[in-house]
mmCIF file of C-alpha atoms in Angstrom:
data_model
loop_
_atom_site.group_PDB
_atom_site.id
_atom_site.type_symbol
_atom_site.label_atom_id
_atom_site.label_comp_id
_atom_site.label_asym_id
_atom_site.label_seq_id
_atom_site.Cartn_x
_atom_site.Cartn_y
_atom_site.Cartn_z
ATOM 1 C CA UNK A 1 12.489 -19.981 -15.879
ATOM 2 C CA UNK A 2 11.713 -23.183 -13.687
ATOM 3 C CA UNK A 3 9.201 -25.092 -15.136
ATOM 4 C CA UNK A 4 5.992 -24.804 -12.780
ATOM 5 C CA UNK A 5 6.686 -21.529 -11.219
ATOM 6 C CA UNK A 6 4.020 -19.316 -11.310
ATOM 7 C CA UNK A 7 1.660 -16.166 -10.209
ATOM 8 C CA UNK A 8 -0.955 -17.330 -9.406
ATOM 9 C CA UNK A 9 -2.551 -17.844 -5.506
ATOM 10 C CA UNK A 10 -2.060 -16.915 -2.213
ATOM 11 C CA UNK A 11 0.969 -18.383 -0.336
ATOM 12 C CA UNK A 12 4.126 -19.602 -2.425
ATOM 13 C CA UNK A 13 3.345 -18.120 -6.262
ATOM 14 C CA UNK A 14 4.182 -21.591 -7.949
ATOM 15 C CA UNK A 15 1.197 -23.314 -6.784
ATOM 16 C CA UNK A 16 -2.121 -22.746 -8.648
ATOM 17 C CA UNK A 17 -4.609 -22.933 -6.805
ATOM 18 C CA UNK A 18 -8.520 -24.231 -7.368
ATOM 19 C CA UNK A 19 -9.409 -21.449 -9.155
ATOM 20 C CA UNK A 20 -6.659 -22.850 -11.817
ATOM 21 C CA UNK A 21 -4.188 -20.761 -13.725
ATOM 22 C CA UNK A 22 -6.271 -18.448 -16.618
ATOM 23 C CA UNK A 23 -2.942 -17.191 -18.391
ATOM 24 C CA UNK A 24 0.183 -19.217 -18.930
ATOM 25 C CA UNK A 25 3.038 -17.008 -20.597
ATOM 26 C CA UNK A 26 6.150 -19.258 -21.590
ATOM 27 C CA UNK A 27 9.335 -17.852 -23.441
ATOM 28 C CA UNK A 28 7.636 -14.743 -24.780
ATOM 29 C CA UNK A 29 10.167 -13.070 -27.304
ATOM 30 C CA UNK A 30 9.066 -9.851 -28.877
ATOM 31 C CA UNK A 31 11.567 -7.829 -31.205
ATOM 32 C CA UNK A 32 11.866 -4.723 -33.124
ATOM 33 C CA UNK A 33 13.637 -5.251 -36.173
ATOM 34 C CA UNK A 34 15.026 -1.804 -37.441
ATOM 35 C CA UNK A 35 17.922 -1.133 -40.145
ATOM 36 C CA UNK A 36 20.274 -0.044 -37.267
ATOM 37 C CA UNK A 37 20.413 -3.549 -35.175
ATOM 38 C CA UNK A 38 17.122 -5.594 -33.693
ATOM 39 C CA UNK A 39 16.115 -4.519 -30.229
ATOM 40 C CA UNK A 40 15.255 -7.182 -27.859
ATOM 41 C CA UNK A 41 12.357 -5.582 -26.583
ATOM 42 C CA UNK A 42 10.913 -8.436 -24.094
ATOM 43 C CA UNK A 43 13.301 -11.371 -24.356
ATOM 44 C CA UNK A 44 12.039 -14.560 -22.799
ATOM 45 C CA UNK A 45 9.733 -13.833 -20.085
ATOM 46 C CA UNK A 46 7.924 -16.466 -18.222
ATOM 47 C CA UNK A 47 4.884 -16.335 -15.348
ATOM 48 C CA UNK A 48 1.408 -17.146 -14.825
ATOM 49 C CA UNK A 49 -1.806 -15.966 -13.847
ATOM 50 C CA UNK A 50 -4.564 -17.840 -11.710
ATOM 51 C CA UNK A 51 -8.097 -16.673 -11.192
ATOM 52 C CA UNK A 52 -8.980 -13.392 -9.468
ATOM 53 C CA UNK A 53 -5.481 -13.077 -8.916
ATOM 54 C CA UNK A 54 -3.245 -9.161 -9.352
ATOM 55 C CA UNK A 55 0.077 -9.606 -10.781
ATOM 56 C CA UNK A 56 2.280 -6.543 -11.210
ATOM 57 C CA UNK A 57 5.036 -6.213 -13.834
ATOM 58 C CA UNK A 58 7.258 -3.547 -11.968
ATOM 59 C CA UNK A 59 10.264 -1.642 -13.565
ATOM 60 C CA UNK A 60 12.288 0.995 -15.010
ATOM 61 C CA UNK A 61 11.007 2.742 -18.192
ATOM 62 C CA UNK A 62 12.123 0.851 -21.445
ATOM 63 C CA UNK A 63 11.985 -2.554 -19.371
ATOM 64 C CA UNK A 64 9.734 -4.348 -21.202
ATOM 65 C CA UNK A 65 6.535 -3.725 -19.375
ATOM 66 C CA UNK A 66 4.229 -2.361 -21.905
ATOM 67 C CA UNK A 67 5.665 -4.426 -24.481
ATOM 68 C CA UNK A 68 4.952 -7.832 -22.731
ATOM 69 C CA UNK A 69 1.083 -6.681 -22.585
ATOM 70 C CA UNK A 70 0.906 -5.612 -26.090
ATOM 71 C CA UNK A 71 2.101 -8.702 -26.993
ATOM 72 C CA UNK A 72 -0.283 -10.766 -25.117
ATOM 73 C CA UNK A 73 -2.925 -9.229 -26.658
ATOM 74 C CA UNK A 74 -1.315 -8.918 -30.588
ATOM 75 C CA UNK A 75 -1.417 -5.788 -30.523
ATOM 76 C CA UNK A 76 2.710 -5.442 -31.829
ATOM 77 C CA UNK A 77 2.935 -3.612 -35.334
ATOM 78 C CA UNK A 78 5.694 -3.980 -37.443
ATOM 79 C CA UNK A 79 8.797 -3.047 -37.208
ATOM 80 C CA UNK A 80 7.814 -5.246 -34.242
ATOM 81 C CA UNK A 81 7.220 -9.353 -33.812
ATOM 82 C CA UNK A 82 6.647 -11.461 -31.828
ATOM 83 C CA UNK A 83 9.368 -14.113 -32.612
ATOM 84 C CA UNK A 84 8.961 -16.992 -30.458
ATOM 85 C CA UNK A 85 7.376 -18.662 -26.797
ATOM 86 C CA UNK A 86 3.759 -18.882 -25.992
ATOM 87 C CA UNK A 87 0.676 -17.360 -24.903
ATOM 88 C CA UNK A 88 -1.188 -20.000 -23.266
ATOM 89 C CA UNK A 89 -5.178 -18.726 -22.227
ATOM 90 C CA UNK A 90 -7.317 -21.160 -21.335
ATOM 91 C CA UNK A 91 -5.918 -24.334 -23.095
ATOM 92 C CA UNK A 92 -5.384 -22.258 -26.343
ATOM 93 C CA UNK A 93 -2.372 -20.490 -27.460
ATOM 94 C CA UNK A 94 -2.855 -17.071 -28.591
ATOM 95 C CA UNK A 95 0.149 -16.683 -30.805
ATOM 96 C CA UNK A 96 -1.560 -19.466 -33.333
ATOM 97 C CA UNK A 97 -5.146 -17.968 -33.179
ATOM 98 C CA UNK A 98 -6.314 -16.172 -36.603
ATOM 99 C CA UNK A 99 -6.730 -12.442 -36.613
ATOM 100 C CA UNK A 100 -10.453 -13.167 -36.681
ATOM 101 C CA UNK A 101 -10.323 -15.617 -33.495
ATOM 102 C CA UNK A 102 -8.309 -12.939 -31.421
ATOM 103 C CA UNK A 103 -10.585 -10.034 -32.551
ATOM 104 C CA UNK A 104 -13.031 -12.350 -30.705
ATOM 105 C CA UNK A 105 -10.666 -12.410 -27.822
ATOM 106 C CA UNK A 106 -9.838 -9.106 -27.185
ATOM 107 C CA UNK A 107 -12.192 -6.731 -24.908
ATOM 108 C CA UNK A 108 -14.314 -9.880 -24.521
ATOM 109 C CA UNK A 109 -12.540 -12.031 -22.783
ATOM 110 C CA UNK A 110 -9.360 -9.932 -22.185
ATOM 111 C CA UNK A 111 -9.332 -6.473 -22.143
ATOM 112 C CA UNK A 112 -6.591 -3.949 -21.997
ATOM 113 C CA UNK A 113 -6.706 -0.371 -20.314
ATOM 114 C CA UNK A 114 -3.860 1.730 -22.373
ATOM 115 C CA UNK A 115 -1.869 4.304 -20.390
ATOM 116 C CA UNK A 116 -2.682 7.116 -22.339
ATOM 117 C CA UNK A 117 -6.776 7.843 -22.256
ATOM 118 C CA UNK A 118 -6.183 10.445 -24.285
ATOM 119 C CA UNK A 119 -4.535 8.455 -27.326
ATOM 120 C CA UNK A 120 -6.216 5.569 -26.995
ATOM 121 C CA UNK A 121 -9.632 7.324 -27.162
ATOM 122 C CA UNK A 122 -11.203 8.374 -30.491
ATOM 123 C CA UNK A 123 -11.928 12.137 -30.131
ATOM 124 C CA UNK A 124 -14.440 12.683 -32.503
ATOM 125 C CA UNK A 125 -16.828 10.340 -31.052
ATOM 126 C CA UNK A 126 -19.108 10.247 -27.441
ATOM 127 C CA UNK A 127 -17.700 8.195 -25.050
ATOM 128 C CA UNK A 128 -20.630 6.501 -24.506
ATOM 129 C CA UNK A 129 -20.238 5.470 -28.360
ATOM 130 C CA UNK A 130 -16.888 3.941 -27.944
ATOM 131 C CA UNK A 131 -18.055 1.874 -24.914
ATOM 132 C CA UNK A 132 -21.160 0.477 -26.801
ATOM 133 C CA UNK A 133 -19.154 0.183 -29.905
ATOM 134 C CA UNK A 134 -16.839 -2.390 -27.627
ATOM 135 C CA UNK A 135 -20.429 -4.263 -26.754
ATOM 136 C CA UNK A 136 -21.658 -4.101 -30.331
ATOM 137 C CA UNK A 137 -18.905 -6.310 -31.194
ATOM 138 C CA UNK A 138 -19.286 -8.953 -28.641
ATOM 139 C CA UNK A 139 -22.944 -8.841 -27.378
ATOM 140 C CA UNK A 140 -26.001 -9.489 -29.213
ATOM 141 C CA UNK A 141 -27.895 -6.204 -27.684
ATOM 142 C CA UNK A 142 -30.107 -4.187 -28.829
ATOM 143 C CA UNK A 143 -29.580 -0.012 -28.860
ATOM 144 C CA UNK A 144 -31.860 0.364 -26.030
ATOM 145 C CA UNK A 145 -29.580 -2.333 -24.042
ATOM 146 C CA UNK A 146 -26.677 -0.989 -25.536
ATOM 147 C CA UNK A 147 -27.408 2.336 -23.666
ATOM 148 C CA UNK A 148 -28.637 0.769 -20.505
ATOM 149 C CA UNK A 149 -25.779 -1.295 -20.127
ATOM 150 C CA UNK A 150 -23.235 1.693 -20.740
ATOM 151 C CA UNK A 151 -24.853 3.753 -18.342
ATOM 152 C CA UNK A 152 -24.591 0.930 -15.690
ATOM 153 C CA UNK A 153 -20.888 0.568 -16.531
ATOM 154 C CA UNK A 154 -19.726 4.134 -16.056
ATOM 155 C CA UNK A 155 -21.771 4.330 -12.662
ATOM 156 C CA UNK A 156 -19.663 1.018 -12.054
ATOM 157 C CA UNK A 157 -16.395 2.599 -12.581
ATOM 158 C CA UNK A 158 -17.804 5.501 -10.305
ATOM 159 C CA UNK A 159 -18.452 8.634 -13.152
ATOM 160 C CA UNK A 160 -21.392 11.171 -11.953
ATOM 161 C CA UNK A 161 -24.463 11.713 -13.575
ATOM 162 C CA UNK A 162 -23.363 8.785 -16.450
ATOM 163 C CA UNK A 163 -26.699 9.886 -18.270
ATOM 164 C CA UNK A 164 -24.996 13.086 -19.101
ATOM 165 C CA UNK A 165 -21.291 11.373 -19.465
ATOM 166 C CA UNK A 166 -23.222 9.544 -22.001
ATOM 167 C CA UNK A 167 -22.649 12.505 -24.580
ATOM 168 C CA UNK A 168 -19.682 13.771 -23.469
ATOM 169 C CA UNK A 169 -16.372 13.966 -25.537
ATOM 170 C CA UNK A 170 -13.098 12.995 -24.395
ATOM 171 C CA UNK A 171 -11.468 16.321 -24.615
ATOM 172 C CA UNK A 172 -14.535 17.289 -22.336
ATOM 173 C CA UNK A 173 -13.172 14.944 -19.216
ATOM 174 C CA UNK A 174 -10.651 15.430 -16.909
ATOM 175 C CA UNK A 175 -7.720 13.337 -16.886
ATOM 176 C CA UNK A 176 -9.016 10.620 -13.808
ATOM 177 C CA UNK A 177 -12.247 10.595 -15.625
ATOM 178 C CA UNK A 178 -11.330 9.865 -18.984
ATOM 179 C CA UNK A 179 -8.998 7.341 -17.099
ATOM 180 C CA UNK A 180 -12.307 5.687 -15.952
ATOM 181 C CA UNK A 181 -13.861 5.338 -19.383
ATOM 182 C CA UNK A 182 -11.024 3.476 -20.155
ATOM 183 C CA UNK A 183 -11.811 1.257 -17.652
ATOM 184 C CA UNK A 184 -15.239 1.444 -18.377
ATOM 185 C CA UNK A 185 -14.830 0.379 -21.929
ATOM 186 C CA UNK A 186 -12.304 -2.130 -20.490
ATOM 187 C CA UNK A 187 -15.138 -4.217 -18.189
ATOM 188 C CA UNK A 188 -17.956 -3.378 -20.195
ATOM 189 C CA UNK A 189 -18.209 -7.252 -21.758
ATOM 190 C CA UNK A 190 -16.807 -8.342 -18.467
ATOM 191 C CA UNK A 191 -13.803 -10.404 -19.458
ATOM 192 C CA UNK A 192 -12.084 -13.013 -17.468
ATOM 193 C CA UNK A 193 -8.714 -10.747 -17.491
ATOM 194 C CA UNK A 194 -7.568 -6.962 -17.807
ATOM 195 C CA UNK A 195 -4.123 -5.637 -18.628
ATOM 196 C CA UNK A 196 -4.240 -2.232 -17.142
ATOM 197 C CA UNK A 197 -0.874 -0.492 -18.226
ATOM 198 C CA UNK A 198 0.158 2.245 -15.843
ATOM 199 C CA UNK A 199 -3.289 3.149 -15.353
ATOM 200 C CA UNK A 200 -2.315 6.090 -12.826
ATOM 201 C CA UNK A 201 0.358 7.755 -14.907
ATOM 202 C CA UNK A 202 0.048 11.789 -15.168
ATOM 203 C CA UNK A 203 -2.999 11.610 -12.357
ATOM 204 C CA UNK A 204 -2.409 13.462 -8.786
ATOM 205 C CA UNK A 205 -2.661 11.323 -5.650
ATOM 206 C CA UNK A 206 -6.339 11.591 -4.791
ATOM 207 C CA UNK A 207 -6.901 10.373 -8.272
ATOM 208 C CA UNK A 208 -4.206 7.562 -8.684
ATOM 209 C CA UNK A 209 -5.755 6.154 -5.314
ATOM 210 C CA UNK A 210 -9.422 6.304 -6.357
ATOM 211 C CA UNK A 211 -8.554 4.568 -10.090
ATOM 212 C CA UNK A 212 -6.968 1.863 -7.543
ATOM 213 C CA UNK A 213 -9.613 0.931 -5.554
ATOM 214 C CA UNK A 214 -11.485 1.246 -8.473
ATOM 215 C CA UNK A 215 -9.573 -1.624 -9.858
ATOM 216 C CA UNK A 216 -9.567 -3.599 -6.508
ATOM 217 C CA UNK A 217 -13.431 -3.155 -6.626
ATOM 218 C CA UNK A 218 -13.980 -4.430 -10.168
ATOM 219 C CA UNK A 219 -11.787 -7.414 -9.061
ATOM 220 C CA UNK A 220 -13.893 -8.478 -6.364
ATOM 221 C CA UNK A 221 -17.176 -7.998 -7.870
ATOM 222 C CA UNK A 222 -16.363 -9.561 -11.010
ATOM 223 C CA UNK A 223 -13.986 -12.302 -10.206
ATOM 224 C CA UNK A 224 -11.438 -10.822 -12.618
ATOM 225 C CA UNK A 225 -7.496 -11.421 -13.172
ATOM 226 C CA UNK A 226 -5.295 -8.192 -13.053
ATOM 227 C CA UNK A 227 -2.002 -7.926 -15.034
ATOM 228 C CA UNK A 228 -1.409 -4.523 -13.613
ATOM 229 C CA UNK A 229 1.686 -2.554 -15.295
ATOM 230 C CA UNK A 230 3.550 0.144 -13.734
ATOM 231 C CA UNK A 231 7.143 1.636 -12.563
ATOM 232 C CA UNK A 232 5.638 2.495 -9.031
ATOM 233 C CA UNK A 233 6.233 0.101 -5.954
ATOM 234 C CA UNK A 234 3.708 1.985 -4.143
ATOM 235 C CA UNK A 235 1.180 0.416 -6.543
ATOM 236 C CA UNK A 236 2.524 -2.916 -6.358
ATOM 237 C CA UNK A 237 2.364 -2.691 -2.826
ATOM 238 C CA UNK A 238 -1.031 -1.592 -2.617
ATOM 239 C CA UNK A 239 -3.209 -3.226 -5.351
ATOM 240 C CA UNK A 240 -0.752 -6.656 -6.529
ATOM 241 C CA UNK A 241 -1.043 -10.199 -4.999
ATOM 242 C CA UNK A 242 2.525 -11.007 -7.047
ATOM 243 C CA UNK A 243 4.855 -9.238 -8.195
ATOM 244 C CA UNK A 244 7.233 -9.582 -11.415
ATOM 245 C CA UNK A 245 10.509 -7.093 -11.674
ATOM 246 C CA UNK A 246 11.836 -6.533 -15.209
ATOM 247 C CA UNK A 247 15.224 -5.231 -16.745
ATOM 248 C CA UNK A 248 15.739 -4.828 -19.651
ATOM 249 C CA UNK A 249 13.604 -7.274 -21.591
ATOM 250 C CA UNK A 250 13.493 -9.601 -19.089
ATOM 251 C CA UNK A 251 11.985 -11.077 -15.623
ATOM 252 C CA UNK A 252 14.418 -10.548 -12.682
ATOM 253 C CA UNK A 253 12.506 -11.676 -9.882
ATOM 254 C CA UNK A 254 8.564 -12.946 -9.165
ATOM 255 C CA UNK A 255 7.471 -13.718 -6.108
ATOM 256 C CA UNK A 256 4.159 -12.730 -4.105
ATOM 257 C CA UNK A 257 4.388 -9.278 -2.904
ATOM 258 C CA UNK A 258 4.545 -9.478 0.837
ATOM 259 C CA UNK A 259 8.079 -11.328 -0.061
ATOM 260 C CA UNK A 260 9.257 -8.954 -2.198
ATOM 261 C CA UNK A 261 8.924 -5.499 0.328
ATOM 262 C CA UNK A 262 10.206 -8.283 3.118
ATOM 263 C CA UNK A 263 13.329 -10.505 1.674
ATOM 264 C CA UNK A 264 13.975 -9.132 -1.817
ATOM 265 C CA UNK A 265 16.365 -11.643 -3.572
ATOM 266 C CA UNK A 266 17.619 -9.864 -6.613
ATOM 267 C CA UNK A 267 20.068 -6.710 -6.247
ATOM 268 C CA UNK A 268 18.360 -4.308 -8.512
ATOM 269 C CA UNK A 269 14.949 -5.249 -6.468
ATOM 270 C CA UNK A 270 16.898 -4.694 -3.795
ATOM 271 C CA UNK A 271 18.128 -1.019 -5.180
ATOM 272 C CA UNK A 272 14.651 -0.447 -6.303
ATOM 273 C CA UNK A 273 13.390 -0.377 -3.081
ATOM 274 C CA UNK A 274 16.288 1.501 -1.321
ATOM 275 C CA UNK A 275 15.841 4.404 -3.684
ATOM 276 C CA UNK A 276 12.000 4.855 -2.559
ATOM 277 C CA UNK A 277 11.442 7.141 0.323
ATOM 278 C CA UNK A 278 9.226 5.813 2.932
ATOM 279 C CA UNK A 279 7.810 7.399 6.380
ATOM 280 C CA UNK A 280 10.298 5.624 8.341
ATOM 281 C CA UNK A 281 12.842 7.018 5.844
ATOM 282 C CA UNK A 282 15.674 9.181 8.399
ATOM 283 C CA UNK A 283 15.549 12.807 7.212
ATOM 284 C CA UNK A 284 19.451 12.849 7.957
ATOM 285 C CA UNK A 285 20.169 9.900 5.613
ATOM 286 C CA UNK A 286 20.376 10.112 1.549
ATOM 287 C CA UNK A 287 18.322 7.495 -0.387
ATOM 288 C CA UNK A 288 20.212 5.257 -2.170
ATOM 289 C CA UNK A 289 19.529 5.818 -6.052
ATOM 290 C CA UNK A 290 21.082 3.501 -9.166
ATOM 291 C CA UNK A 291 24.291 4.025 -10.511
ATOM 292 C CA UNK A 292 24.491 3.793 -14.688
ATOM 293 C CA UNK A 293 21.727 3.737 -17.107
ATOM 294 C CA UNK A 294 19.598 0.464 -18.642
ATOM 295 C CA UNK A 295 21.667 -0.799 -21.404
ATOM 296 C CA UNK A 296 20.979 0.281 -24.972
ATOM 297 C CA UNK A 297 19.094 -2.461 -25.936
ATOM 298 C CA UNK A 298 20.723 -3.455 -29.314
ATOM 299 C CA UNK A 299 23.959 -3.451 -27.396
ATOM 300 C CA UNK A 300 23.002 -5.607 -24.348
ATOM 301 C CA UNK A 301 25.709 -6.987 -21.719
ATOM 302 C CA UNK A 302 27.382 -10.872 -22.754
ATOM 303 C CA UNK A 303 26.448 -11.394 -19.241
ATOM 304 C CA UNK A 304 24.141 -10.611 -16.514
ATOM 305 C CA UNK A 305 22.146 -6.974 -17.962
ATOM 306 C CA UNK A 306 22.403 -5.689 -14.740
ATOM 307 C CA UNK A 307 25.980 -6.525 -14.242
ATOM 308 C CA UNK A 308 27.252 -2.740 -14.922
ATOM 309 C CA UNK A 309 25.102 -1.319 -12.575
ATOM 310 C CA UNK A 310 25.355 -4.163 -10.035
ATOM 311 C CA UNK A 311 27.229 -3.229 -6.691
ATOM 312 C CA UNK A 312 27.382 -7.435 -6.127
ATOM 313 C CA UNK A 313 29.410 -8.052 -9.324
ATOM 314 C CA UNK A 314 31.495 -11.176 -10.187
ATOM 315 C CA UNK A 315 33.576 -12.262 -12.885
ATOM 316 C CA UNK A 316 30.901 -14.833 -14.386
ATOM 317 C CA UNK A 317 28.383 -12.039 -14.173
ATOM 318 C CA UNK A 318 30.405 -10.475 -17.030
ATOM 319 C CA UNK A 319 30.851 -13.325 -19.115
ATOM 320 C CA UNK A 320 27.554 -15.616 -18.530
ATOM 321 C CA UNK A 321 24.103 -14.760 -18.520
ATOM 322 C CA UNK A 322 22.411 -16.230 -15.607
ATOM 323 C CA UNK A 323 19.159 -18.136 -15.691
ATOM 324 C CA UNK A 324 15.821 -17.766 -13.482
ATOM 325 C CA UNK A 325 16.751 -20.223 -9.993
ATOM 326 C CA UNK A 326 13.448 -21.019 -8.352
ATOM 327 C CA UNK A 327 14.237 -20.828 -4.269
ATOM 328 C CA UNK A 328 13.245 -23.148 -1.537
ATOM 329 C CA UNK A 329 11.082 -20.248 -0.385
ATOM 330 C CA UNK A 330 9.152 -19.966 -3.556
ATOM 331 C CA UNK A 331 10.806 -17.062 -5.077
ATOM 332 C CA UNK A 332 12.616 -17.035 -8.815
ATOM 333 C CA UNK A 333 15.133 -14.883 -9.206
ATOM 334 C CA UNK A 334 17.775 -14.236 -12.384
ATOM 335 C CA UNK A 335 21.247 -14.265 -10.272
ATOM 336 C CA UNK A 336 24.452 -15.525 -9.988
ATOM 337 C CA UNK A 337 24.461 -15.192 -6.413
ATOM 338 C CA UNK A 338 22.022 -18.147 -6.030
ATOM 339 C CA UNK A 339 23.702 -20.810 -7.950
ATOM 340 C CA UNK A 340 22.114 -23.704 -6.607
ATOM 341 C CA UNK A 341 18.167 -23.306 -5.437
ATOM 342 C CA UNK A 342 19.550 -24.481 -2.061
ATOM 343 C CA UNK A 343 21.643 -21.428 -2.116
ATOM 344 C CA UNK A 344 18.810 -18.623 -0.759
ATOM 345 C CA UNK A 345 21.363 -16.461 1.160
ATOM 346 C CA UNK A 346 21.062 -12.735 -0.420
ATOM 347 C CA UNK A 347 23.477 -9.739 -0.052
ATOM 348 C CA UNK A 348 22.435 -7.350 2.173
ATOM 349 C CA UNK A 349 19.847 -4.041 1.062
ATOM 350 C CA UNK A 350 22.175 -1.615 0.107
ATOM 351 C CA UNK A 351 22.092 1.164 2.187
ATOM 352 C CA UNK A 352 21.092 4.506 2.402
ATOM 353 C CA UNK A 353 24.327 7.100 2.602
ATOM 354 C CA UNK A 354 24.191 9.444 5.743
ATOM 355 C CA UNK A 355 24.915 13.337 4.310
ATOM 356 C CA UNK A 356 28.559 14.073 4.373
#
């Protein structure tokens, strides 16, 4: 990826802005080695955060997505590893720190909000318990404070009656509310960042949009950065300030987000969007889905990844793969079809097919 390009402020995403960029993420390989053939799992992705900024990682399942976060935070078990680039926070690389300086790190100054409450949540104790347990490591409190401080966090993240939450067991909650303790336990020692991995997965509409502005709230109170992880574009579009595509391992496209639902750059952006309905969408007119599947990911393309699925295809796209070309108008994209930055002419949206 260009060197510089970032997201991180308002306007063009390379520039960081006065608040200054929190999280720098440079070459980040993470593989799984198993007996069958290694799987390249997140394979040299590049961006950066600022301040009180909302990036959104955006793709298919199996992209990478998840992966990249875990990673960030060292949270990869073997047969995974993290094999080479950096994790840059503040000054300090987190891919060098001890286990002991990044146990000081994590849910203190970053925190990460896991997709499944359910799993990540012990269910033998409180959850009032496993949000002071995250302040017991990292602030000197006493159990008095301990409790105060819990109760003010789940009235934060907007849970009823958090006196009487205070006892309750996961298994006792219902899916958006358990969802909040996570993000409770999350912002309980208020940390500079939060990685909140498809935090509205398996929740129905009212739900999803409440855990939102939940988010968007906790941002502006706090002054918080948001890595926000998810495969909907309705999200992006509604919580991120920038927006990073993946396929397969890798970054196709970042840009800020009001660029990206405008002039989208790369093709499978481009596909990703014409395959979402909208209420403009013509009832008499087919969305456009994605032909092929992601590539098995020990048996990855010589070229371009997307390449077999791509309706914009060239020769080189089969034989070379193509690196991240940082545009005139501020957006990077992973494309053939922009050889030279100067080059910022894109194909055409595919279509959507009228019924025959």
């Amino acid at each position: 990826m260009p060197e510089g390009h970032a997201a991180t402020t308002g306007g063009a995403p390379g520039t960081a802005g006065a608040n200054g960029v929190l999280l720098k993420v440079r070459g980040l390989q993470t593989h799984f080695l198993l007996r069958e053939g290694v799987v390249r799992a997140v394979d040299g992705v590049d961006f950066e955060l600022a301040r009180g900024r909302t990036l959104g990682l955006v793709g298919e399942s199996g992209c990478g997505k998840s992966v990249t976060a875990a990673s960030i935070m060292r949270l990869i078990r073997a047969p995974g590893r993290i094999v080479g680039g950096e994790v840059i926070w503040r000054g300090r690389d987190l891919l060098r720190l001890s286990e002991e300086q990044m146990r000081s790190i994590r849910g203190n100054e970053i925190a990460i909000s896991f997709q499944e409450p359910m799993t990540a949540l012990n269910p033998v104790f409180s959850v009032g318990n496993q949000i002071m347990e995250v302040m017991r490591r990292h602030r000197r409190l006493n159990k008095h404070d301990q409790r105060e401080r819990t109760i003010q966090v789940l009235r934060t993240v907007g849970i009823p009656e958090p006196e009487r939450r205070l006892k309750a067991y996961p298994h006792e909650l219902s899916g958006g509310m358990r969802q909040r303790v996570m993000l409770a336990m999350a912002v309980a020692c208020e940390p500079q960042l939060l990685l909140a991995d498809e935090p509205t997965t398996a929740l129905d509409v009212t739900i999803q949009s409440q855990i939102l502005e939940l988010i968007r709230d906790l941002r502006a109170r706090t002054g918080m950065s948001v890595l926000l992880i998810t495969h909907d574009l309705g999200v992006v579009a509604e919580t991120a300030d920038d927006v990073g595509v993946m396929y397969a391992g890798e970054l196709v496209e970042l840009t800020d987000a009001a660029t990206l639902f405008t002039t989208p750059k790369h093709p499978y952006t481009q596909l990703l969007l014409a395959s979402i309905p909208t209420l403009k969408t013509d009832r008499r007119r087919r969305l456009t889905p994605i032909t092929g599947t992601v590539p098995h990911m020990m048996h990855l393309p010589r070229g371009c990844l997307f390449e077999p699925r791509c309706p914009f295809a060239m020769d080189i796209c089969r034989k070379v793969r193509p690196p991240m070309q940082l545009l005139r108008t501020g957006q990077a994209v992973r494309c053939h079809l922009y050889p030279t930055a100067a080059d910022e002419r894109a194909p055409s949206r595919p279509a959507a097919t009228t019924h025959a």
